[in-house]
PDB file of C-alpha atoms in Angstrom:
ATOM      1  CA  MET K  21       0.000   0.000   0.000  1.00  0.00           C
ATOM      2  CA  ASP K  22       1.430   3.382  -0.998  1.00  0.00           C
ATOM      3  CA  VAL K  23       1.503   6.414   1.278  1.00  0.00           C
ATOM      4  CA  ALA K  24      -1.443   8.135  -0.436  1.00  0.00           C
ATOM      5  CA  LYS K  25      -3.751   5.158   0.057  1.00  0.00           C
ATOM      6  CA  ALA K  26      -2.629   4.806   3.677  1.00  0.00           C
ATOM      7  CA  ILE K  27      -3.484   8.451   4.331  1.00  0.00           C
ATOM      8  CA  LEU K  28      -6.858   8.005   2.629  1.00  0.00           C
ATOM      9  CA  LEU K  29      -7.565   4.973   4.811  1.00  0.00           C
ATOM     10  CA  ILE K  30      -6.760   6.973   7.947  1.00  0.00           C
ATOM     11  CA  ALA K  31      -9.017   9.793   6.729  1.00  0.00           C
ATOM     12  CA  PHE K  32     -11.895   7.391   6.039  1.00  0.00           C
ATOM     13  CA  GLY K  33     -11.477   5.780   9.453  1.00  0.00           C
ATOM     14  CA  SER K  34     -11.324   9.122  11.249  1.00  0.00           C
ATOM     15  CA  SER K  35     -14.416  10.383   9.437  1.00  0.00           C
ATOM     16  CA  LEU K  36     -16.403   7.301  10.416  1.00  0.00           C
ATOM     17  CA  VAL K  37     -15.340   7.662  14.060  1.00  0.00           C
ATOM     18  CA  SER K  38     -16.450  11.321  14.042  1.00  0.00           C
ATOM     19  CA  ILE K  39     -19.815  10.533  12.460  1.00  0.00           C
ATOM     20  CA  ILE K  40     -20.473   7.608  14.825  1.00  0.00           C
ATOM     21  CA  TYR K  41     -19.602   9.792  17.823  1.00  0.00           C
ATOM     22  CA  ALA K  42     -22.015  12.477  16.568  1.00  0.00           C
ATOM     23  CA  VAL K  43     -24.809   9.897  16.195  1.00  0.00           C
ATOM     24  CA  ILE K  44     -24.205   8.549  19.711  1.00  0.00           C
ATOM     25  CA  SER K  45     -24.143  12.093  21.131  1.00  0.00           C
ATOM     26  CA  ALA K  46     -27.428  12.936  19.405  1.00  0.00           C
ATOM     27  CA  TYR K  47     -28.992   9.754  20.794  1.00  0.00           C
ATOM     28  CA  LEU K  48     -27.834  10.592  24.333  1.00  0.00           C
ATOM     29  CA  VAL K  49     -29.346  14.071  24.068  1.00  0.00           C
ATOM     30  CA  MET K  50     -32.676  12.815  22.718  1.00  0.00           C
ATOM     31  CA  SER K  51     -32.940  10.202  25.478  1.00  0.00           C
ATOM     32  CA  LYS K  52     -33.298  12.917  28.152  1.00  0.00           C
ATOM     33  CA  GLU K  53     -36.676  14.160  29.406  1.00  0.00           C
ATOM     34  CA  GLU K  54     -38.095  17.416  28.026  1.00  0.00           C
ATOM     35  CA  GLY K  55     -39.608  18.572  31.316  1.00  0.00           C
ATOM     36  CA  THR K  56     -43.015  20.045  32.103  1.00  0.00           C
ATOM     37  CA  GLN K  57     -45.820  20.539  29.602  1.00  0.00           C
ATOM     38  CA  ARG K  58     -45.185  24.295  29.600  1.00  0.00           C
ATOM     39  CA  MET K  59     -41.542  23.682  28.720  1.00  0.00           C
ATOM     40  CA  LYS K  60     -42.583  21.292  25.954  1.00  0.00           C
ATOM     41  CA  ASP K  61     -44.996  23.862  24.497  1.00  0.00           C
ATOM     42  CA  ILE K  62     -42.351  26.597  24.347  1.00  0.00           C
ATOM     43  CA  ALA K  63     -39.780  24.156  22.957  1.00  0.00           C
ATOM     44  CA  LYS K  64     -42.253  23.028  20.285  1.00  0.00           C
ATOM     45  CA  ALA K  65     -42.819  26.622  19.176  1.00  0.00           C
ATOM     46  CA  ILE K  66     -39.050  27.175  18.911  1.00  0.00           C
ATOM     47  CA  GLN K  67     -38.609  23.936  16.953  1.00  0.00           C
ATOM     48  CA  GLU K  68     -41.408  24.786  14.518  1.00  0.00           C
ATOM     49  CA  GLY K  69     -39.850  28.191  13.942  1.00  0.00           C
ATOM     50  CA  ALA K  70     -36.434  26.632  13.426  1.00  0.00           C
ATOM     51  CA  TYR K  71     -37.742  24.141  10.865  1.00  0.00           C
ATOM     52  CA  ALA K  72     -39.621  26.867   8.991  1.00  0.00           C
ATOM     53  CA  PHE K  73     -36.478  29.002   8.970  1.00  0.00           C
ATOM     54  CA  LEU K  74     -34.338  26.106   7.711  1.00  0.00           C
ATOM     55  CA  ALA K  75     -36.813  25.277   4.948  1.00  0.00           C
ATOM     56  CA  ARG K  76     -36.848  28.871   3.695  1.00  0.00           C
ATOM     57  CA  GLU K  77     -33.077  29.359   4.045  1.00  0.00           C
ATOM     58  CA  TYR K  78     -32.160  26.107   2.311  1.00  0.00           C
ATOM     59  CA  LYS K  79     -34.551  26.877  -0.522  1.00  0.00           C
ATOM     60  CA  TYR K  80     -32.578  29.996  -1.433  1.00  0.00           C
ATOM     61  CA  ILE K  81     -29.250  28.294  -0.753  1.00  0.00           C
ATOM     62  CA  ALA K  82     -30.209  25.567  -3.245  1.00  0.00           C
ATOM     63  CA  ILE K  83     -31.003  28.159  -5.916  1.00  0.00           C
ATOM     64  CA  VAL K  84     -27.673  29.940  -5.428  1.00  0.00           C
ATOM     65  CA  ALA K  85     -25.801  26.617  -5.333  1.00  0.00           C
ATOM     66  CA  ILE K  86     -27.288  25.479  -8.645  1.00  0.00           C
ATOM     67  CA  VAL K  87     -26.419  28.785 -10.328  1.00  0.00           C
ATOM     68  CA  ILE K  88     -22.804  28.657  -9.102  1.00  0.00           C
ATOM     69  CA  PHE K  89     -22.568  24.983 -10.116  1.00  0.00           C
ATOM     70  CA  ALA K  90     -23.533  25.923 -13.671  1.00  0.00           C
ATOM     71  CA  ILE K  91     -21.034  28.810 -13.707  1.00  0.00           C
ATOM     72  CA  LEU K  92     -18.150  26.631 -12.485  1.00  0.00           C
ATOM     73  CA  TRP K  93     -18.981  24.000 -15.086  1.00  0.00           C
ATOM     74  CA  ALA K  94     -19.195  26.561 -17.891  1.00  0.00           C
ATOM     75  CA  LEU K  95     -15.881  28.162 -16.904  1.00  0.00           C
ATOM     76  CA  GLY K  96     -14.155  24.868 -17.664  1.00  0.00           C
ATOM     77  CA  SER K  97     -13.752  26.046 -21.249  1.00  0.00           C
ATOM     78  CA  VAL K  98     -11.762  29.051 -20.015  1.00  0.00           C
ATOM     79  CA  SER K  99      -9.468  27.598 -17.341  1.00  0.00           C
ATOM     80  CA  SER K 100      -8.340  24.169 -16.139  1.00  0.00           C
ATOM     81  CA  HIS K 101      -9.130  25.282 -12.594  1.00  0.00           C
ATOM     82  CA  PHE K 102     -12.827  24.933 -13.411  1.00  0.00           C
ATOM     83  CA  GLY K 103     -15.008  22.404 -15.215  1.00  0.00           C
ATOM     84  CA  LEU K 104     -17.335  19.523 -14.343  1.00  0.00           C
ATOM     85  CA  LEU K 105     -15.045  17.964 -11.728  1.00  0.00           C
ATOM     86  CA  THR K 106     -14.661  21.262  -9.854  1.00  0.00           C
ATOM     87  CA  ALA K 107     -18.404  21.882 -10.101  1.00  0.00           C
ATOM     88  CA  MET K 108     -19.148  18.399  -8.740  1.00  0.00           C
ATOM     89  CA  GLY K 109     -16.720  19.005  -5.877  1.00  0.00           C
ATOM     90  CA  TYR K 110     -18.469  22.279  -5.134  1.00  0.00           C
ATOM     91  CA  LEU K 111     -21.869  20.569  -5.106  1.00  0.00           C
ATOM     92  CA  LEU K 112     -20.618  17.782  -2.822  1.00  0.00           C
ATOM     93  CA  GLY K 113     -19.117  20.270  -0.377  1.00  0.00           C
ATOM     94  CA  ALA K 114     -22.270  22.376  -0.329  1.00  0.00           C
ATOM     95  CA  PHE K 115     -24.516  19.349   0.208  1.00  0.00           C
ATOM     96  CA  LEU K 116     -22.528  17.851   3.085  1.00  0.00           C
ATOM     97  CA  SER K 117     -22.034  21.238   4.736  1.00  0.00           C
ATOM     98  CA  GLY K 118     -25.758  21.897   4.508  1.00  0.00           C
ATOM     99  CA  LEU K 119     -26.565  18.432   5.847  1.00  0.00           C
ATOM    100  CA  ALA K 120     -24.275  18.902   8.851  1.00  0.00           C
ATOM    101  CA  GLY K 121     -25.827  22.296   9.548  1.00  0.00           C
ATOM    102  CA  PHE K 122     -29.365  20.940   9.280  1.00  0.00           C
ATOM    103  CA  ILE K 123     -28.760  18.005  11.622  1.00  0.00           C
ATOM    104  CA  GLY K 124     -26.851  20.233  14.037  1.00  0.00           C
ATOM    105  CA  MET K 125     -29.687  22.764  14.123  1.00  0.00           C
ATOM    106  CA  VAL K 126     -32.283  20.059  14.790  1.00  0.00           C
ATOM    107  CA  VAL K 127     -30.253  18.558  17.632  1.00  0.00           C
ATOM    108  CA  SER K 128     -29.487  21.991  19.106  1.00  0.00           C
ATOM    109  CA  VAL K 129     -33.098  23.156  19.312  1.00  0.00           C
ATOM    110  CA  LYS K 130     -34.100  19.825  20.842  1.00  0.00           C
ATOM    111  CA  SER K 131     -31.274  19.927  23.382  1.00  0.00           C
ATOM    112  CA  ASN K 132     -32.264  23.390  24.681  1.00  0.00           C
ATOM    113  CA  VAL K 133     -35.349  22.258  26.584  1.00  0.00           C
ATOM    114  CA  ARG K 134     -33.631  19.108  27.834  1.00  0.00           C
ATOM    115  CA  THR K 135     -30.727  21.167  29.157  1.00  0.00           C
ATOM    116  CA  ALA K 136     -33.118  23.539  30.940  1.00  0.00           C
ATOM    117  CA  ASN K 137     -34.939  20.585  32.487  1.00  0.00           C
ATOM    118  CA  ILE K 138     -31.852  18.697  33.658  1.00  0.00           C
ATOM    119  CA  ALA K 139     -30.457  21.932  35.148  1.00  0.00           C
ATOM    120  CA  LYS K 140     -32.808  21.258  38.068  1.00  0.00           C
ATOM    121  CA  GLU K 141     -30.451  18.412  38.985  1.00  0.00           C
ATOM    122  CA  GLY K 142     -27.369  20.605  38.949  1.00  0.00           C
ATOM    123  CA  LEU K 143     -25.206  22.830  36.772  1.00  0.00           C
ATOM    124  CA  LYS K 144     -22.715  20.056  36.045  1.00  0.00           C
ATOM    125  CA  LYS K 145     -25.303  17.840  34.340  1.00  0.00           C
ATOM    126  CA  ALA K 146     -26.712  20.785  32.389  1.00  0.00           C
ATOM    127  CA  LEU K 147     -23.293  21.802  31.088  1.00  0.00           C
ATOM    128  CA  ARG K 148     -22.460  18.234  30.126  1.00  0.00           C
ATOM    129  CA  LEU K 149     -25.711  17.856  28.173  1.00  0.00           C
ATOM    130  CA  SER K 150     -25.366  21.225  26.443  1.00  0.00           C
ATOM    131  CA  PHE K 151     -21.799  20.453  25.352  1.00  0.00           C
ATOM    132  CA  THR K 152     -22.897  17.014  24.144  1.00  0.00           C
ATOM    133  CA  GLY K 153     -25.627  18.558  22.004  1.00  0.00           C
ATOM    134  CA  ALA K 154     -23.308  21.233  20.625  1.00  0.00           C
ATOM    135  CA  SER K 155     -20.593  18.689  19.807  1.00  0.00           C
ATOM    136  CA  VAL K 156     -22.877  16.980  17.276  1.00  0.00           C
ATOM    137  CA  THR K 157     -22.410  19.774  14.740  1.00  0.00           C
ATOM    138  CA  GLY K 158     -18.653  19.936  15.272  1.00  0.00           C
ATOM    139  CA  PHE K 159     -18.073  16.236  14.831  1.00  0.00           C
ATOM    140  CA  LEU K 160     -20.420  16.027  11.833  1.00  0.00           C
ATOM    141  CA  VAL K 161     -18.584  18.882  10.108  1.00  0.00           C
ATOM    142  CA  THR K 162     -15.257  17.166  10.779  1.00  0.00           C
ATOM    143  CA  GLY K 163     -16.517  13.727   9.758  1.00  0.00           C
ATOM    144  CA  PHE K 164     -18.284  14.873   6.601  1.00  0.00           C
ATOM    145  CA  GLY K 165     -15.313  17.063   5.657  1.00  0.00           C
ATOM    146  CA  LEU K 166     -12.796  14.230   5.905  1.00  0.00           C
ATOM    147  CA  LEU K 167     -15.176  11.845   4.151  1.00  0.00           C
ATOM    148  CA  ALA K 168     -15.780  14.298   1.304  1.00  0.00           C
ATOM    149  CA  ILE K 169     -12.106  15.121   0.716  1.00  0.00           C
ATOM    150  CA  ALA K 170     -10.892  11.521   0.958  1.00  0.00           C
ATOM    151  CA  GLY K 171     -13.790  10.135  -1.064  1.00  0.00           C
ATOM    152  CA  PHE K 172     -13.521  12.799  -3.756  1.00  0.00           C
ATOM    153  CA  TYR K 173      -9.769  12.270  -4.089  1.00  0.00           C
ATOM    154  CA  TYR K 174     -10.102   8.486  -4.230  1.00  0.00           C
ATOM    155  CA  ILE K 175     -12.856   8.522  -6.853  1.00  0.00           C
ATOM    156  CA  SER K 176     -11.150  11.160  -8.998  1.00  0.00           C
ATOM    157  CA  VAL K 177      -7.640   9.664  -8.956  1.00  0.00           C
ATOM    158  CA  TYR K 178      -8.151   5.918  -8.558  1.00  0.00           C
ATOM    159  CA  LEU K 179     -11.521   5.343 -10.243  1.00  0.00           C
ATOM    160  CA  LEU K 180     -11.747   8.081 -12.874  1.00  0.00           C
ATOM    161  CA  GLY K 181      -8.012   8.209 -13.586  1.00  0.00           C
ATOM    162  CA  ASN K 182      -7.594  11.980 -13.232  1.00  0.00           C
ATOM    163  CA  SER K 183      -4.187  13.394 -12.388  1.00  0.00           C
ATOM    164  CA  VAL K 184      -3.367  14.408  -8.829  1.00  0.00           C
ATOM    165  CA  ASP K 185      -2.808  18.008  -9.947  1.00  0.00           C
ATOM    166  CA  HIS K 186      -6.222  18.204 -11.614  1.00  0.00           C
ATOM    167  CA  THR K 187      -7.885  16.632  -8.578  1.00  0.00           C
ATOM    168  CA  ILE K 188      -6.250  19.089  -6.175  1.00  0.00           C
ATOM    169  CA  LYS K 189      -7.520  21.989  -8.290  1.00  0.00           C
ATOM    170  CA  ALA K 190     -11.021  20.484  -8.225  1.00  0.00           C
ATOM    171  CA  LEU K 191     -10.864  20.146  -4.434  1.00  0.00           C
ATOM    172  CA  ILE K 192     -10.835  23.943  -4.260  1.00  0.00           C
ATOM    173  CA  GLY K 193     -14.402  23.772  -5.544  1.00  0.00           C
ATOM    174  CA  LEU K 194     -15.316  21.441  -2.678  1.00  0.00           C
ATOM    175  CA  ALA K 195     -13.878  23.887  -0.142  1.00  0.00           C
ATOM    176  CA  PHE K 196     -15.746  26.735  -1.833  1.00  0.00           C
ATOM    177  CA  GLY K 197     -19.015  24.819  -1.559  1.00  0.00           C
ATOM    178  CA  THR K 198     -18.649  24.221   2.165  1.00  0.00           C
ATOM    179  CA  SER K 199     -17.649  27.843   2.788  1.00  0.00           C
ATOM    180  CA  LEU K 200     -20.603  29.248   0.870  1.00  0.00           C
ATOM    181  CA  ILE K 201     -23.119  27.269   2.921  1.00  0.00           C
ATOM    182  CA  SER K 202     -21.341  28.318   6.122  1.00  0.00           C
ATOM    183  CA  VAL K 203     -21.700  31.988   5.186  1.00  0.00           C
ATOM    184  CA  PHE K 204     -25.443  31.629   4.558  1.00  0.00           C
ATOM    185  CA  ALA K 205     -25.961  29.651   7.763  1.00  0.00           C
ATOM    186  CA  ARG K 206     -23.915  32.107   9.818  1.00  0.00           C
ATOM    187  CA  LEU K 207     -25.653  35.237   8.577  1.00  0.00           C
ATOM    188  CA  GLY K 208     -29.205  33.898   8.558  1.00  0.00           C
ATOM    189  CA  GLY K 209     -28.797  31.653  11.583  1.00  0.00           C
ATOM    190  CA  GLY K 210     -27.428  34.462  13.719  1.00  0.00           C
ATOM    191  CA  ILE K 211     -30.592  36.480  13.145  1.00  0.00           C
ATOM    192  CA  TYR K 212     -32.940  33.626  13.965  1.00  0.00           C
ATOM    193  CA  THR K 213     -31.108  32.278  17.001  1.00  0.00           C
ATOM    194  CA  LYS K 214     -31.504  35.593  18.850  1.00  0.00           C
ATOM    195  CA  ALA K 215     -35.243  34.920  18.912  1.00  0.00           C
ATOM    196  CA  ALA K 216     -34.617  31.299  19.903  1.00  0.00           C
ATOM    197  CA  ASP K 217     -32.452  32.490  22.802  1.00  0.00           C
ATOM    198  CA  VAL K 218     -35.384  34.498  24.118  1.00  0.00           C
ATOM    199  CA  GLY K 219     -37.522  31.351  24.027  1.00  0.00           C
ATOM    200  CA  ALA K 220     -34.827  29.380  25.830  1.00  0.00           C
ATOM    201  CA  ASP K 221     -34.688  32.093  28.518  1.00  0.00           C
ATOM    202  CA  LEU K 222     -38.448  31.759  28.973  1.00  0.00           C
ATOM    203  CA  VAL K 223     -38.048  28.027  29.498  1.00  0.00           C
ATOM    204  CA  GLY K 224     -35.319  28.654  32.092  1.00  0.00           C
TER     205      GLY K 224
END
């Protein structure tokens, strides 16, 4: 086994460990009680608002992503830095980044009420649960990122027969895709979460 394949194997293994840890963390959060009926009602309102926000945000993100995908593909006739492979990398990065953000948002809004409820048993348990819920997004981003880079490189070089240089250039598109989704999520999410924080304070 050459060095490149060994590194890819390590990347695949690390990504799977990260994703499995995120799944286990999400399960541990969801297994906790939500609290009183009043807490459940407020939490439900926050969750419905979060899902409506995500649906609207991701609708516009999808439109922008498709337009940029077409532009990157079309620019392949102008420069070797662009083309179908770069556009596909961009789309893969955008999809996985969006998926990690969506799952993270769902787990976060569901962990809020559970954290407020378990805080009655002590600050230590509340902090542990809140960090567990927040870690889901971090480990999913890491896991999906490693999986995307390693998988894209393996498919491009070993299955499609593209050169390493061409594949590295195309990986820039993947990074661009993940960054674009992060910008949308950061700007839009920051606005919405201020309202969600007010709801969480009401629960507390």
